[in-house]
PDB file of C-alpha atoms in Angstrom:
ATOM      1  CA  MET A   1      -8.852 -71.341   0.635  1.00  0.00           C
ATOM      2  CA  ALA A   2      -4.885 -70.603   1.021  1.00  0.00           C
ATOM      3  CA  THR A   3      -6.162 -67.593  -1.203  1.00  0.00           C
ATOM      4  CA  THR A   4      -8.725 -66.593   0.372  1.00  0.00           C
ATOM      5  CA  ARG A   5      -6.414 -66.586   3.730  1.00  0.00           C
ATOM      6  CA  ILE A   6      -3.502 -64.654   2.230  1.00  0.00           C
ATOM      7  CA  MET A   7      -6.469 -62.102   1.057  1.00  0.00           C
ATOM      8  CA  THR A   8      -7.813 -62.042   4.441  1.00  0.00           C
ATOM      9  CA  SER A   9      -4.632 -62.039   5.990  1.00  0.00           C
ATOM     10  CA  PHE A  10      -2.964 -58.834   3.913  1.00  0.00           C
ATOM     11  CA  VAL A  11      -6.351 -57.252   4.889  1.00  0.00           C
ATOM     12  CA  VAL A  12      -5.961 -57.417   8.340  1.00  0.00           C
ATOM     13  CA  ILE A  13      -1.981 -56.070   8.193  1.00  0.00           C
ATOM     14  CA  LEU A  14      -3.727 -52.953   6.733  1.00  0.00           C
ATOM     15  CA  VAL A  15      -6.154 -52.880   8.789  1.00  0.00           C
ATOM     16  CA  LEU A  16      -3.599 -53.006  11.495  1.00  0.00           C
ATOM     17  CA  LEU A  17      -0.599 -50.953  10.558  1.00  0.00           C
ATOM     18  CA  GLY A  18      -3.202 -47.439   9.919  1.00  0.00           C
ATOM     19  CA  THR A  19      -4.774 -48.221  14.129  1.00  0.00           C
ATOM     20  CA  ILE A  20      -0.770 -47.978  14.076  1.00  0.00           C
ATOM     21  CA  CYS A  21      -0.407 -45.512  12.489  1.00  0.00           C
ATOM     22  CA  ASP A  22      -3.823 -43.233  13.369  1.00  0.00           C
ATOM     23  CA  ALA A  23      -2.614 -43.639  17.040  1.00  0.00           C
ATOM     24  CA  GLN A  24       0.832 -42.723  16.407  1.00  0.00           C
ATOM     25  CA  LEU A  25      -0.064 -39.191  17.299  1.00  0.00           C
ATOM     26  CA  THR A  26      -3.683 -39.050  20.760  1.00  0.00           C
ATOM     27  CA  SER A  27      -4.499 -36.451  22.917  1.00  0.00           C
ATOM     28  CA  THR A  28      -4.323 -39.196  25.533  1.00  0.00           C
ATOM     29  CA  PHE A  29      -1.014 -40.473  24.962  1.00  0.00           C
ATOM     30  CA  TYR A  30       0.586 -38.417  28.684  1.00  0.00           C
ATOM     31  CA  ASP A  31      -2.597 -39.807  30.360  1.00  0.00           C
ATOM     32  CA  SER A  32      -0.140 -42.567  32.371  1.00  0.00           C
ATOM     33  CA  THR A  33       3.107 -40.943  32.131  1.00  0.00           C
ATOM     34  CA  CYS A  34       2.632 -37.836  33.004  1.00  0.00           C
ATOM     35  CA  PRO A  35      -0.593 -36.984  33.578  1.00  0.00           C
ATOM     36  CA  ASN A  36      -0.893 -33.038  34.659  1.00  0.00           C
ATOM     37  CA  ALA A  37       1.333 -32.014  32.371  1.00  0.00           C
ATOM     38  CA  LEU A  38      -1.941 -30.314  30.220  1.00  0.00           C
ATOM     39  CA  SER A  39      -2.549 -28.772  33.200  1.00  0.00           C
ATOM     40  CA  THR A  40       0.732 -27.121  33.798  1.00  0.00           C
ATOM     41  CA  ILE A  41       1.517 -26.312  30.355  1.00  0.00           C
ATOM     42  CA  ARG A  42      -2.366 -23.983  30.495  1.00  0.00           C
ATOM     43  CA  THR A  43      -0.290 -22.252  34.027  1.00  0.00           C
ATOM     44  CA  ALA A  44       2.432 -20.969  32.558  1.00  0.00           C
ATOM     45  CA  ILE A  45       0.876 -19.938  29.539  1.00  0.00           C
ATOM     46  CA  ARG A  46      -2.232 -18.006  31.290  1.00  0.00           C
ATOM     47  CA  THR A  47       0.773 -15.889  33.438  1.00  0.00           C
ATOM     48  CA  ALA A  48       2.162 -15.620  30.705  1.00  0.00           C
ATOM     49  CA  ILE A  49      -0.389 -13.688  28.571  1.00  0.00           C
ATOM     50  CA  SER A  50      -2.739 -12.242  31.670  1.00  0.00           C
ATOM     51  CA  LYS A  51       0.733 -10.078  32.012  1.00  0.00           C
ATOM     52  CA  GLU A  52       0.704  -9.238  28.278  1.00  0.00           C
ATOM     53  CA  ARG A  53      -2.064 -10.841  26.430  1.00  0.00           C
ATOM     54  CA  ARG A  54      -0.334  -9.813  23.324  1.00  0.00           C
ATOM     55  CA  MET A  55       0.954 -12.957  23.641  1.00  0.00           C
ATOM     56  CA  ALA A  56      -1.246 -15.575  22.818  1.00  0.00           C
ATOM     57  CA  ALA A  57      -1.118 -14.456  19.397  1.00  0.00           C
ATOM     58  CA  SER A  58       2.262 -14.902  19.492  1.00  0.00           C
ATOM     59  CA  LEU A  59       1.877 -18.329  20.982  1.00  0.00           C
ATOM     60  CA  ILE A  60      -0.198 -19.295  18.301  1.00  0.00           C
ATOM     61  CA  ARG A  61       1.861 -17.913  15.396  1.00  0.00           C
ATOM     62  CA  LEU A  62       4.357 -19.464  17.391  1.00  0.00           C
ATOM     63  CA  HIS A  63       2.799 -22.955  16.811  1.00  0.00           C
ATOM     64  CA  PHE A  64       2.618 -21.562  12.677  1.00  0.00           C
ATOM     65  CA  HIS A  65       6.102 -21.392  11.778  1.00  0.00           C
ATOM     66  CA  ASP A  66       7.201 -24.426  13.575  1.00  0.00           C
ATOM     67  CA  CYS A  67       4.956 -26.962  11.472  1.00  0.00           C
ATOM     68  CA  PHE A  68       5.924 -24.308   8.678  1.00  0.00           C
ATOM     69  CA  VAL A  69       9.435 -26.177   8.328  1.00  0.00           C
ATOM     70  CA  GLN A  70      10.175 -29.717   8.281  1.00  0.00           C
ATOM     71  CA  GLY A  71       7.215 -30.132  10.169  1.00  0.00           C
ATOM     72  CA  CYS A  72       5.176 -29.943  13.918  1.00  0.00           C
ATOM     73  CA  ASP A  73       8.523 -30.824  15.727  1.00  0.00           C
ATOM     74  CA  ALA A  74      10.097 -27.740  17.891  1.00  0.00           C
ATOM     75  CA  SER A  75      12.599 -27.393  15.544  1.00  0.00           C
ATOM     76  CA  ILE A  76      12.134 -22.878  15.762  1.00  0.00           C
ATOM     77  CA  LEU A  77      12.903 -23.492  18.879  1.00  0.00           C
ATOM     78  CA  LEU A  78      16.687 -24.489  18.973  1.00  0.00           C
ATOM     79  CA  ASP A  79      19.353 -21.968  19.030  1.00  0.00           C
ATOM     80  CA  ASP A  80      22.652 -21.889  16.552  1.00  0.00           C
ATOM     81  CA  SER A  81      25.582 -23.911  17.661  1.00  0.00           C
ATOM     82  CA  SER A  82      28.110 -26.257  16.141  1.00  0.00           C
ATOM     83  CA  THR A  83      26.133 -27.652  13.913  1.00  0.00           C
ATOM     84  CA  ILE A  84      22.798 -26.322  13.691  1.00  0.00           C
ATOM     85  CA  GLU A  85      21.564 -22.971  11.952  1.00  0.00           C
ATOM     86  CA  SER A  86      18.691 -21.321  13.991  1.00  0.00           C
ATOM     87  CA  GLU A  87      15.451 -20.964  12.108  1.00  0.00           C
ATOM     88  CA  LYS A  88      14.791 -17.492  14.367  1.00  0.00           C
ATOM     89  CA  SER A  89      17.418 -16.093  12.539  1.00  0.00           C
ATOM     90  CA  ALA A  90      15.065 -16.683   9.291  1.00  0.00           C
ATOM     91  CA  ARG A  91      13.715 -14.425   6.526  1.00  0.00           C
ATOM     92  CA  PRO A  92      10.519 -14.572   8.398  1.00  0.00           C
ATOM     93  CA  ASN A  93      11.193 -15.040  11.776  1.00  0.00           C
ATOM     94  CA  ASN A  94      14.276 -12.651  12.760  1.00  0.00           C
ATOM     95  CA  ASN A  95      13.085  -9.826  15.189  1.00  0.00           C
ATOM     96  CA  SER A  96       9.882 -11.051  14.863  1.00  0.00           C
ATOM     97  CA  VAL A  97       8.505 -14.300  15.730  1.00  0.00           C
ATOM     98  CA  ARG A  98       8.537 -14.063  19.248  1.00  0.00           C
ATOM     99  CA  GLY A  99       7.277 -16.153  22.545  1.00  0.00           C
ATOM    100  CA  PHE A 100      10.105 -18.862  23.060  1.00  0.00           C
ATOM    101  CA  GLU A 101      10.872 -18.079  26.525  1.00  0.00           C
ATOM    102  CA  ILE A 102       7.220 -18.690  27.492  1.00  0.00           C
ATOM    103  CA  ILE A 103       7.435 -21.864  26.040  1.00  0.00           C
ATOM    104  CA  ASP A 104      11.134 -22.935  27.695  1.00  0.00           C
ATOM    105  CA  LYS A 105       9.084 -22.072  30.797  1.00  0.00           C
ATOM    106  CA  ALA A 106       6.632 -24.346  30.744  1.00  0.00           C
ATOM    107  CA  LYS A 107       8.853 -27.126  29.861  1.00  0.00           C
ATOM    108  CA  SER A 108      11.121 -26.509  32.800  1.00  0.00           C
ATOM    109  CA  GLU A 109       7.542 -26.512  35.024  1.00  0.00           C
ATOM    110  CA  VAL A 110       6.262 -30.018  32.947  1.00  0.00           C
ATOM    111  CA  GLU A 111      10.295 -30.724  33.896  1.00  0.00           C
ATOM    112  CA  LYS A 112       9.234 -31.131  38.029  1.00  0.00           C
ATOM    113  CA  VAL A 113       7.300 -33.128  37.276  1.00  0.00           C
ATOM    114  CA  CYS A 114       7.202 -35.800  34.787  1.00  0.00           C
ATOM    115  CA  PRO A 115      10.974 -35.555  33.287  1.00  0.00           C
ATOM    116  CA  GLY A 116      11.776 -36.615  30.368  1.00  0.00           C
ATOM    117  CA  ILE A 117       8.650 -37.727  28.547  1.00  0.00           C
ATOM    118  CA  VAL A 118       6.978 -34.041  27.646  1.00  0.00           C
ATOM    119  CA  SER A 119       8.182 -33.265  24.474  1.00  0.00           C
ATOM    120  CA  CYS A 120       9.406 -28.736  23.402  1.00  0.00           C
ATOM    121  CA  ALA A 121       6.953 -29.726  20.095  1.00  0.00           C
ATOM    122  CA  ASP A 122       3.944 -31.135  22.284  1.00  0.00           C
ATOM    123  CA  ILE A 123       4.344 -27.674  24.591  1.00  0.00           C
ATOM    124  CA  VAL A 124       4.104 -25.385  21.441  1.00  0.00           C
ATOM    125  CA  ALA A 125       0.422 -27.339  20.215  1.00  0.00           C
ATOM    126  CA  VAL A 126      -1.282 -26.882  23.413  1.00  0.00           C
ATOM    127  CA  ALA A 127       0.590 -23.327  24.454  1.00  0.00           C
ATOM    128  CA  ALA A 128      -1.137 -22.650  21.019  1.00  0.00           C
ATOM    129  CA  ARG A 129      -4.790 -23.577  21.762  1.00  0.00           C
ATOM    130  CA  ASP A 130      -3.906 -22.440  25.681  1.00  0.00           C
ATOM    131  CA  ALA A 131      -3.743 -19.316  24.125  1.00  0.00           C
ATOM    132  CA  SER A 132      -6.554 -19.141  21.309  1.00  0.00           C
ATOM    133  CA  PHE A 133      -9.619 -19.821  24.715  1.00  0.00           C
ATOM    134  CA  ALA A 134      -7.020 -16.974  27.095  1.00  0.00           C
ATOM    135  CA  VAL A 135      -8.431 -15.123  24.188  1.00  0.00           C
ATOM    136  CA  GLY A 136     -12.244 -15.881  24.033  1.00  0.00           C
ATOM    137  CA  GLY A 137     -10.952 -17.895  20.982  1.00  0.00           C
ATOM    138  CA  PRO A 138     -11.873 -21.337  20.823  1.00  0.00           C
ATOM    139  CA  SER A 139     -10.378 -24.805  21.676  1.00  0.00           C
ATOM    140  CA  TRP A 140      -9.653 -27.548  20.646  1.00  0.00           C
ATOM    141  CA  THR A 141      -8.409 -31.335  21.159  1.00  0.00           C
ATOM    142  CA  VAL A 142      -4.384 -31.786  20.771  1.00  0.00           C
ATOM    143  CA  LYS A 143      -3.625 -34.350  19.705  1.00  0.00           C
ATOM    144  CA  LEU A 144      -0.131 -35.264  21.558  1.00  0.00           C
ATOM    145  CA  GLY A 145       3.219 -38.067  20.685  1.00  0.00           C
ATOM    146  CA  ARG A 146       5.363 -35.787  18.927  1.00  0.00           C
ATOM    147  CA  ARG A 147       8.454 -35.956  18.984  1.00  0.00           C
ATOM    148  CA  ASP A 148      12.097 -33.236  19.670  1.00  0.00           C
ATOM    149  CA  SER A 149      14.040 -32.763  15.752  1.00  0.00           C
ATOM    150  CA  THR A 150      17.633 -32.832  16.425  1.00  0.00           C
ATOM    151  CA  THR A 151      18.162 -30.443  13.386  1.00  0.00           C
ATOM    152  CA  ALA A 152      16.318 -26.917  12.250  1.00  0.00           C
ATOM    153  CA  SER A 153      16.711 -25.375   8.792  1.00  0.00           C
ATOM    154  CA  LYS A 154      16.644 -22.220   7.843  1.00  0.00           C
ATOM    155  CA  SER A 155      16.929 -21.997   4.486  1.00  0.00           C
ATOM    156  CA  LEU A 156      13.405 -24.291   4.661  1.00  0.00           C
ATOM    157  CA  ALA A 157      11.830 -21.075   6.589  1.00  0.00           C
ATOM    158  CA  ASN A 158      13.463 -18.890   4.068  1.00  0.00           C
ATOM    159  CA  THR A 159      11.662 -19.750   1.871  1.00  0.00           C
ATOM    160  CA  ASP A 160       8.831 -22.456   2.716  1.00  0.00           C
ATOM    161  CA  LEU A 161       7.084 -19.717   5.039  1.00  0.00           C
ATOM    162  CA  PRO A 162       4.889 -17.093   4.504  1.00  0.00           C
ATOM    163  CA  LEU A 163       6.537 -13.420   3.510  1.00  0.00           C
ATOM    164  CA  PHE A 164       3.903 -10.448   4.488  1.00  0.00           C
ATOM    165  CA  THR A 165       4.181  -9.911   0.311  1.00  0.00           C
ATOM    166  CA  ASP A 166       3.226 -12.397  -0.316  1.00  0.00           C
ATOM    167  CA  ASP A 167      -0.361 -12.809  -3.395  1.00  0.00           C
ATOM    168  CA  LEU A 168      -3.075 -14.977  -2.850  1.00  0.00           C
ATOM    169  CA  LYS A 169      -1.254 -17.965  -5.101  1.00  0.00           C
ATOM    170  CA  THR A 170       1.883 -17.671  -3.745  1.00  0.00           C
ATOM    171  CA  LEU A 171      -0.424 -17.866  -0.872  1.00  0.00           C
ATOM    172  CA  ILE A 172      -1.966 -20.825  -2.136  1.00  0.00           C
ATOM    173  CA  SER A 173       0.360 -22.918  -2.896  1.00  0.00           C
ATOM    174  CA  ARG A 174       2.982 -22.300   0.668  1.00  0.00           C
ATOM    175  CA  PHE A 175      -0.452 -23.296   2.218  1.00  0.00           C
ATOM    176  CA  SER A 176      -1.635 -25.936  -0.532  1.00  0.00           C
ATOM    177  CA  ASN A 177       2.500 -28.082   0.001  1.00  0.00           C
ATOM    178  CA  LYS A 178       1.522 -28.384   3.488  1.00  0.00           C
ATOM    179  CA  ASN A 179      -2.242 -30.093   2.681  1.00  0.00           C
ATOM    180  CA  LEU A 180      -3.605 -26.938   4.162  1.00  0.00           C
ATOM    181  CA  THR A 181      -6.946 -25.346   1.349  1.00  0.00           C
ATOM    182  CA  PRO A 182      -7.191 -22.346   0.276  1.00  0.00           C
ATOM    183  CA  ARG A 183     -10.169 -22.208   2.941  1.00  0.00           C
ATOM    184  CA  GLU A 184      -7.818 -23.272   5.743  1.00  0.00           C
ATOM    185  CA  MET A 185      -5.260 -20.751   4.491  1.00  0.00           C
ATOM    186  CA  VAL A 186      -7.936 -17.711   5.226  1.00  0.00           C
ATOM    187  CA  THR A 187      -9.654 -19.518   8.913  1.00  0.00           C
ATOM    188  CA  LEU A 188      -5.863 -19.679  10.110  1.00  0.00           C
ATOM    189  CA  SER A 189      -5.185 -16.468   8.384  1.00  0.00           C
ATOM    190  CA  GLY A 190      -7.875 -15.397  10.777  1.00  0.00           C
ATOM    191  CA  ALA A 191      -5.812 -15.557  13.775  1.00  0.00           C
ATOM    192  CA  HIS A 192      -4.067 -11.985  12.752  1.00  0.00           C
ATOM    193  CA  THR A 193      -7.303 -10.689  14.460  1.00  0.00           C
ATOM    194  CA  ILE A 194      -5.634 -10.911  17.886  1.00  0.00           C
ATOM    195  CA  GLY A 195      -1.894  -9.693  15.771  1.00  0.00           C
ATOM    196  CA  GLN A 196       0.542  -6.988  15.881  1.00  0.00           C
ATOM    197  CA  ALA A 197       2.674  -6.196  13.035  1.00  0.00           C
ATOM    198  CA  GLN A 198       5.682  -4.122  12.620  1.00  0.00           C
ATOM    199  CA  CYS A 199       6.009  -0.301  10.063  1.00  0.00           C
ATOM    200  CA  PHE A 200       8.043  -1.870   8.233  1.00  0.00           C
ATOM    201  CA  THR A 201       6.265  -5.341   6.976  1.00  0.00           C
ATOM    202  CA  PHE A 202       3.144  -2.846   5.829  1.00  0.00           C
ATOM    203  CA  ARG A 203       4.698   0.611   5.800  1.00  0.00           C
ATOM    204  CA  GLY A 204       4.794   0.549   1.217  1.00  0.00           C
ATOM    205  CA  ARG A 205       0.624  -0.181   1.360  1.00  0.00           C
ATOM    206  CA  ILE A 206      -0.236   2.482   3.142  1.00  0.00           C
ATOM    207  CA  TYR A 207       1.697   5.376   1.136  1.00  0.00           C
ATOM    208  CA  ASN A 208       1.120   3.981  -1.675  1.00  0.00           C
ATOM    209  CA  ASN A 209      -2.466   5.651  -2.729  1.00  0.00           C
ATOM    210  CA  ALA A 210      -3.552   2.640  -3.715  1.00  0.00           C
ATOM    211  CA  SER A 211      -7.443   1.543  -4.366  1.00  0.00           C
ATOM    212  CA  ASP A 212      -7.596  -1.889  -2.758  1.00  0.00           C
ATOM    213  CA  ILE A 213      -7.018   0.134   1.024  1.00  0.00           C
ATOM    214  CA  ASP A 214      -9.342   3.177   2.325  1.00  0.00           C
ATOM    215  CA  ALA A 215      -7.939   5.948   2.387  1.00  0.00           C
ATOM    216  CA  GLY A 216      -8.896   7.264   5.954  1.00  0.00           C
ATOM    217  CA  PHE A 217      -7.502   3.527   7.947  1.00  0.00           C
ATOM    218  CA  ALA A 218      -4.387   4.747   5.379  1.00  0.00           C
ATOM    219  CA  SER A 219      -3.916   8.205   7.228  1.00  0.00           C
ATOM    220  CA  THR A 220      -5.334   6.683  10.812  1.00  0.00           C
ATOM    221  CA  ARG A 221      -1.765   3.696  10.271  1.00  0.00           C
ATOM    222  CA  GLN A 222       0.047   6.808   9.475  1.00  0.00           C
ATOM    223  CA  ARG A 223       0.249   8.883  12.766  1.00  0.00           C
ATOM    224  CA  GLY A 224       1.736   4.865  13.937  1.00  0.00           C
ATOM    225  CA  CYS A 225       3.774   4.224  11.062  1.00  0.00           C
ATOM    226  CA  PRO A 226       6.406   6.791   9.796  1.00  0.00           C
ATOM    227  CA  LEU A 227       7.558   6.818   6.663  1.00  0.00           C
ATOM    228  CA  SER A 228      11.199   7.297   7.234  1.00  0.00           C
ATOM    229  CA  SER A 229      13.076   3.765   8.013  1.00  0.00           C
ATOM    230  CA  THR A 230      14.914   4.233  10.761  1.00  0.00           C
ATOM    231  CA  THR A 231      15.641   1.356  12.884  1.00  0.00           C
ATOM    232  CA  ALA A 232      13.026   2.634  15.097  1.00  0.00           C
ATOM    233  CA  ASN A 233      10.433   3.371  12.587  1.00  0.00           C
ATOM    234  CA  ASP A 234      10.760   0.012  11.123  1.00  0.00           C
ATOM    235  CA  GLN A 235       9.978  -1.823  14.676  1.00  0.00           C
ATOM    236  CA  LYS A 236       6.380   0.938  15.389  1.00  0.00           C
ATOM    237  CA  LEU A 237       4.098  -1.797  15.979  1.00  0.00           C
ATOM    238  CA  ALA A 238       0.156  -1.443  15.247  1.00  0.00           C
ATOM    239  CA  ALA A 239      -2.539  -3.566  15.746  1.00  0.00           C
ATOM    240  CA  LEU A 240      -3.479  -5.530  12.909  1.00  0.00           C
ATOM    241  CA  ASP A 241      -7.020  -5.296  13.936  1.00  0.00           C
ATOM    242  CA  LEU A 242      -7.432  -2.191  14.957  1.00  0.00           C
ATOM    243  CA  VAL A 243     -11.821  -1.914  16.324  1.00  0.00           C
ATOM    244  CA  THR A 244     -11.375  -5.150  19.117  1.00  0.00           C
ATOM    245  CA  PRO A 245      -7.149  -6.182  19.116  1.00  0.00           C
ATOM    246  CA  ASN A 246      -7.355  -8.322  22.047  1.00  0.00           C
ATOM    247  CA  SER A 247     -10.274 -10.578  21.464  1.00  0.00           C
ATOM    248  CA  PHE A 248     -10.143 -13.181  19.356  1.00  0.00           C
ATOM    249  CA  ASP A 249     -12.960 -12.659  17.184  1.00  0.00           C
ATOM    250  CA  ASN A 250     -14.226 -12.248  13.124  1.00  0.00           C
ATOM    251  CA  ASN A 251     -13.257  -8.302  13.336  1.00  0.00           C
ATOM    252  CA  TYR A 252     -10.550  -9.739  10.797  1.00  0.00           C
ATOM    253  CA  PHE A 253     -12.131 -10.629   8.024  1.00  0.00           C
ATOM    254  CA  LYS A 254     -14.587  -7.311   8.692  1.00  0.00           C
ATOM    255  CA  ASN A 255     -12.067  -5.435   8.296  1.00  0.00           C
ATOM    256  CA  LEU A 256     -10.682  -7.034   4.537  1.00  0.00           C
ATOM    257  CA  ILE A 257     -14.253  -6.242   3.424  1.00  0.00           C
ATOM    258  CA  GLN A 258     -14.029  -2.730   4.507  1.00  0.00           C
ATOM    259  CA  LYS A 259     -10.342  -2.958   2.901  1.00  0.00           C
ATOM    260  CA  LYS A 260      -8.527  -2.123   6.045  1.00  0.00           C
ATOM    261  CA  GLY A 261      -5.789  -5.798   5.990  1.00  0.00           C
ATOM    262  CA  LEU A 262      -2.764  -3.673   7.292  1.00  0.00           C
ATOM    263  CA  LEU A 263      -0.608  -6.065   5.815  1.00  0.00           C
ATOM    264  CA  GLN A 264      -0.812  -7.362   1.721  1.00  0.00           C
ATOM    265  CA  SER A 265      -1.054 -10.379   2.085  1.00  0.00           C
ATOM    266  CA  ASP A 266      -4.153 -10.271   4.956  1.00  0.00           C
ATOM    267  CA  GLN A 267      -5.464  -7.908   1.832  1.00  0.00           C
ATOM    268  CA  VAL A 268      -5.325  -9.932  -1.464  1.00  0.00           C
ATOM    269  CA  LEU A 269      -7.405 -13.199   0.309  1.00  0.00           C
ATOM    270  CA  PHE A 270     -10.784  -9.803   0.043  1.00  0.00           C
ATOM    271  CA  SER A 271      -9.191  -8.814  -3.668  1.00  0.00           C
ATOM    272  CA  GLY A 272     -11.383  -9.752  -5.969  1.00  0.00           C
ATOM    273  CA  GLY A 273     -10.155 -13.342  -5.811  1.00  0.00           C
ATOM    274  CA  SER A 274     -11.155 -16.958  -5.490  1.00  0.00           C
ATOM    275  CA  THR A 275     -11.337 -16.698  -1.833  1.00  0.00           C
ATOM    276  CA  ASP A 276     -13.631 -13.539  -1.305  1.00  0.00           C
ATOM    277  CA  SER A 277     -16.390 -15.777  -0.304  1.00  0.00           C
ATOM    278  CA  ILE A 278     -14.855 -17.747   2.529  1.00  0.00           C
ATOM    279  CA  VAL A 279     -13.543 -14.481   3.997  1.00  0.00           C
ATOM    280  CA  SER A 280     -17.508 -12.945   3.525  1.00  0.00           C
ATOM    281  CA  GLU A 281     -18.747 -16.351   5.078  1.00  0.00           C
ATOM    282  CA  TYR A 282     -16.768 -15.485   8.078  1.00  0.00           C
ATOM    283  CA  SER A 283     -17.515 -12.297   8.468  1.00  0.00           C
ATOM    284  CA  LYS A 284     -20.983 -12.577   8.618  1.00  0.00           C
ATOM    285  CA  ASN A 285     -21.086 -16.015  11.154  1.00  0.00           C
ATOM    286  CA  PRO A 286     -18.179 -16.157  13.756  1.00  0.00           C
ATOM    287  CA  THR A 287     -19.398 -19.217  14.830  1.00  0.00           C
ATOM    288  CA  THR A 288     -18.935 -21.367  12.062  1.00  0.00           C
ATOM    289  CA  PHE A 289     -15.161 -19.555  11.947  1.00  0.00           C
ATOM    290  CA  LYS A 290     -14.120 -20.494  15.404  1.00  0.00           C
ATOM    291  CA  SER A 291     -14.997 -24.210  14.344  1.00  0.00           C
ATOM    292  CA  ASP A 292     -13.266 -24.220  11.324  1.00  0.00           C
ATOM    293  CA  PHE A 293     -10.302 -22.509  12.720  1.00  0.00           C
ATOM    294  CA  ALA A 294     -10.102 -25.084  15.721  1.00  0.00           C
ATOM    295  CA  ALA A 295     -10.046 -27.993  12.967  1.00  0.00           C
ATOM    296  CA  ALA A 296      -7.567 -26.079  10.772  1.00  0.00           C
ATOM    297  CA  MET A 297      -4.992 -25.552  13.898  1.00  0.00           C
ATOM    298  CA  ILE A 298      -5.422 -29.645  14.531  1.00  0.00           C
ATOM    299  CA  LYS A 299      -5.305 -30.201  10.901  1.00  0.00           C
ATOM    300  CA  MET A 300      -1.763 -27.797  10.914  1.00  0.00           C
ATOM    301  CA  GLY A 301      -0.435 -29.489  13.993  1.00  0.00           C
ATOM    302  CA  ASP A 302      -0.782 -33.341  11.919  1.00  0.00           C
ATOM    303  CA  ILE A 303       2.174 -32.145   9.668  1.00  0.00           C
ATOM    304  CA  GLU A 304       5.007 -34.080   9.563  1.00  0.00           C
ATOM    305  CA  PRO A 305       5.679 -34.548  12.950  1.00  0.00           C
ATOM    306  CA  LEU A 306       8.219 -36.822  14.910  1.00  0.00           C
ATOM    307  CA  THR A 307       6.671 -39.574  16.501  1.00  0.00           C
ATOM    308  CA  GLY A 308       7.611 -43.857  17.362  1.00  0.00           C
ATOM    309  CA  SER A 309      11.885 -43.539  18.126  1.00  0.00           C
ATOM    310  CA  ALA A 310      12.072 -40.449  15.645  1.00  0.00           C
ATOM    311  CA  GLY A 311      13.423 -37.996  17.142  1.00  0.00           C
ATOM    312  CA  ILE A 312      14.452 -36.582  20.754  1.00  0.00           C
ATOM    313  CA  ILE A 313      12.454 -35.559  24.003  1.00  0.00           C
ATOM    314  CA  ARG A 314      14.559 -32.240  24.222  1.00  0.00           C
ATOM    315  CA  SER A 315      15.420 -31.602  27.885  1.00  0.00           C
ATOM    316  CA  ILE A 316      16.617 -27.340  27.000  1.00  0.00           C
ATOM    317  CA  CYS A 317      13.986 -27.197  24.386  1.00  0.00           C
ATOM    318  CA  SER A 318      16.768 -24.446  22.661  1.00  0.00           C
ATOM    319  CA  ALA A 319      19.256 -27.438  22.636  1.00  0.00           C
ATOM    320  CA  VAL A 320      19.722 -30.793  21.970  1.00  0.00           C
ATOM    321  CA  ASN A 321      21.308 -32.143  24.897  1.00  0.00           C
TER     322      ASN A 321
END
């Protein structure tokens, strides 16, 4: 009897612990402490995207680059200081990741209604969802309750974030390290349907006359990306999807099948490898892609969040204060 009671108590404790862990992030986290948080963030994001539609892709990417380094903790927002080496200057982020001022604006508006309550990490997560929906992409229920880091890691940003030169094996490994499957990797890459890239990231691909790029596509892209490398030329922008660059749809996958992926790290998703079938599926089923994208974003948002007494709530997203 005593053994039975002990085992029963142990099971109850495990159940309670599991419930507590599951409850650390919840969509209702601010319902009582800051009920207008989500609407305030949404207004700021919609305003920003109405001024510059490209910002939608930037905000989704900002969330992605945050979560892949130390987890979804807003570490990417921190500027250099005497104790912090900012992730902003890491190779995958430098002069590339953007949208910081939009998050700062959303944070300042939230602070007016609920000072010291809503984390920058949660604002980044909500902003990505609102950005997707603003350009025709899916919406999803964002789990909340993340807290902000007091540290950043430029070194991890340099080693953990995907690069435009990555091959398929490397990409699969990078995502697997974050508990994301190859399918989820392909799904999340679909956000490139509304993205843009700088000339230096695809110059090698469009001038190398390789068999994995459509010749006409390469010629078209060369007109906007000169072969000579100068600062001005390197920073010239091009839409990753030429067909519908401002709409969140499945044309990205159709482009890959036609050998019209702009980045090498995009085209490797359809290059005779293990992810070809996923690309083909999404090229034919936009509804499936959007549904899977929402689910993958929710899962990505669960990467190593700081909760409870861990971390802090920053009053300004770019500094520990």
